[in-house]
XYZ file of C-alpha atoms in Angstrom:
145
model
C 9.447 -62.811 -53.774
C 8.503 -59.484 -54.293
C 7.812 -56.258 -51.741
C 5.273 -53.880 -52.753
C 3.207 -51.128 -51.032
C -0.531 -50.969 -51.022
C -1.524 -47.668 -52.673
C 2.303 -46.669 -54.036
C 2.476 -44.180 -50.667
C 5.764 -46.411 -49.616
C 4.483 -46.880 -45.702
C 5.841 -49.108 -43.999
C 2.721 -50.077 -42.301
C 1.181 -51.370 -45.885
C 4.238 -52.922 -47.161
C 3.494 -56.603 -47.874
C 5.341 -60.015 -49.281
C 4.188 -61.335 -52.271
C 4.418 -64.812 -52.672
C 4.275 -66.123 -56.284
C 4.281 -69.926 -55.741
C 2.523 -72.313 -57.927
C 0.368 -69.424 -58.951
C -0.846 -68.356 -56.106
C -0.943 -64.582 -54.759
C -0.767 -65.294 -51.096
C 0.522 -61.779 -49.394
C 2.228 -61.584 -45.914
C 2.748 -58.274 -44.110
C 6.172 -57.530 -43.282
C 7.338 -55.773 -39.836
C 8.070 -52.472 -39.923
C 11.401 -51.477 -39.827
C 13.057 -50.950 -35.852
C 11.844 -47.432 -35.100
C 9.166 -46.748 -37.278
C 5.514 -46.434 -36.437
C 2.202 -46.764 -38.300
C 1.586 -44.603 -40.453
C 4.780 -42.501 -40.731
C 6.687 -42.413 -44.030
C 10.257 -44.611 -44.114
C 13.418 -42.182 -43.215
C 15.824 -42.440 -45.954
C 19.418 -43.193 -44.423
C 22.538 -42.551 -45.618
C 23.819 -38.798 -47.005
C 26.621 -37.205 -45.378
C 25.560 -34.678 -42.234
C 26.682 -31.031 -43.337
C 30.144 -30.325 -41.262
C 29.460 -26.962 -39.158
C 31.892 -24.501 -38.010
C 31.880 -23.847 -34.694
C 32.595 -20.142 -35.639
C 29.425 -19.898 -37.472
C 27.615 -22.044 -35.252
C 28.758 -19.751 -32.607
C 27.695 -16.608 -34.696
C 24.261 -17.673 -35.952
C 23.924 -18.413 -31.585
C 24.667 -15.180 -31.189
C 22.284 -13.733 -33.575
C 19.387 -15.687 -31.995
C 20.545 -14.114 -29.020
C 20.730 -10.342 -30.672
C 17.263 -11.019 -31.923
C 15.710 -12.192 -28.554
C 17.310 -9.193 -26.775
C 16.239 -6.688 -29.562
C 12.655 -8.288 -29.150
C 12.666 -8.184 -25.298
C 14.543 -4.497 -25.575
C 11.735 -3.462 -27.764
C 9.009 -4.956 -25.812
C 10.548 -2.991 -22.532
C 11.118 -0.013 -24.453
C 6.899 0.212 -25.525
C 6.118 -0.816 -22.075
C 8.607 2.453 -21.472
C 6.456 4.313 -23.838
C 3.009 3.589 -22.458
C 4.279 4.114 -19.117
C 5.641 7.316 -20.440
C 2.058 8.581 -22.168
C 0.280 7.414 -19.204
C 2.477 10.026 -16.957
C 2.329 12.958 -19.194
C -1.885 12.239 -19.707
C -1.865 12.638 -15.857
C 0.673 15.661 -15.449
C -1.632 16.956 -17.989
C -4.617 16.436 -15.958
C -2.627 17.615 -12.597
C -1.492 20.923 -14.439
C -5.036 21.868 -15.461
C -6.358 20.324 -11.753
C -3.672 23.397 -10.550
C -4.604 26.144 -12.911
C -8.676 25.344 -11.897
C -7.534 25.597 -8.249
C -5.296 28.494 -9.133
C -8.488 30.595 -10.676
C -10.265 29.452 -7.688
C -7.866 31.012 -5.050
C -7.551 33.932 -7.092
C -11.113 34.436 -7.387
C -11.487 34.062 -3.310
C -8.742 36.010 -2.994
C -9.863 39.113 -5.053
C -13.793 38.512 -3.367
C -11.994 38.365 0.577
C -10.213 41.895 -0.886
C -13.659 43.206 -2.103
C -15.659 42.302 1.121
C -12.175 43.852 3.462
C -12.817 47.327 1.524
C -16.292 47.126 1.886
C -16.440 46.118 5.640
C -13.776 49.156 5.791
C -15.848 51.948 3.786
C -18.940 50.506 6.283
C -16.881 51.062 9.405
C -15.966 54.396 8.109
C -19.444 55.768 7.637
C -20.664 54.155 10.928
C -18.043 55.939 12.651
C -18.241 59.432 10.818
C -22.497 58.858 11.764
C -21.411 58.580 15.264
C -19.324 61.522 15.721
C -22.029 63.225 14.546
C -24.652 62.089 17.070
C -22.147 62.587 19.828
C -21.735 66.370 18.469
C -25.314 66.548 18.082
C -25.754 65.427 21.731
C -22.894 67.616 23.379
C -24.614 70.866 21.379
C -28.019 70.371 22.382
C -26.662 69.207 25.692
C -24.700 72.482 26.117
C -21.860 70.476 27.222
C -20.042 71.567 23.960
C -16.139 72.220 24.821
């Protein structure tokens, strides 16, 4: 007897028993081996498992680890960044917000100063005007002191 696989792909799902007596090709499939499933490729066996150090298992764990924390660092440290751009875009917008306002108060400020004079320079006149009617009235009154 003879094993051979349909197609040469070595599955174990096409391997099949020849049978070569009296001339006749009669095939039966074999089982697969315990483990395997249709379709997947046999699993060689055998070779020796590479010995690790725990030293160098223990530092390639620890690199994993450096690289995770770098990653998350850096992650933390853009979200630190946009977080930080976002701020000064808004201190930016505050600042010019306070040196609008700023203009603005100065601006009433120097107009309240303007009208005060102006309201002053009116009193003024309106006074001087009636001194001079009350003169006017005490002379043509007589009553002049």
């Amino acid at each position: 007897k003879t094993i051979t696989s349909k197609g040469g792909g070595g599955t174990a799902s096409h391997c099949r028993q020849k049978s070569t007596r009296r001339g006749h090709d009669t095939a039966q499939e074999v089982p697969p081996p315990p483990g395997a499933t249709r379709g997947m490729a046999l699993k060689k066996k055998g070779g020796k498992k590479k010995e690790t150090d725990p030293a160098e298992l223990a530092n390639v764990e620890k690199l994993r680890f450096a690289e995770v924390e770098v990653a998350v660092l850096q992650q933390r440290l853009d979200v630190k960044e946009h977080e930080t751009a976002t701020a000064r875009s808004a201190e930016r917008d505050w600042r010019g917000q306070v040196q609008t306002y700023g203009g603005q108060l100065a601006a009433q400020r120097e107009d309240a100063l303007d009208i005060t004079a102006d309201m002053s320079r009116q009193f003024q006149t309106m006074q001087h005007r009636l001194q001079i009617q009350v003169r006017w009235t005490l002379k043509t009154l007589n009553l002049e002191p």
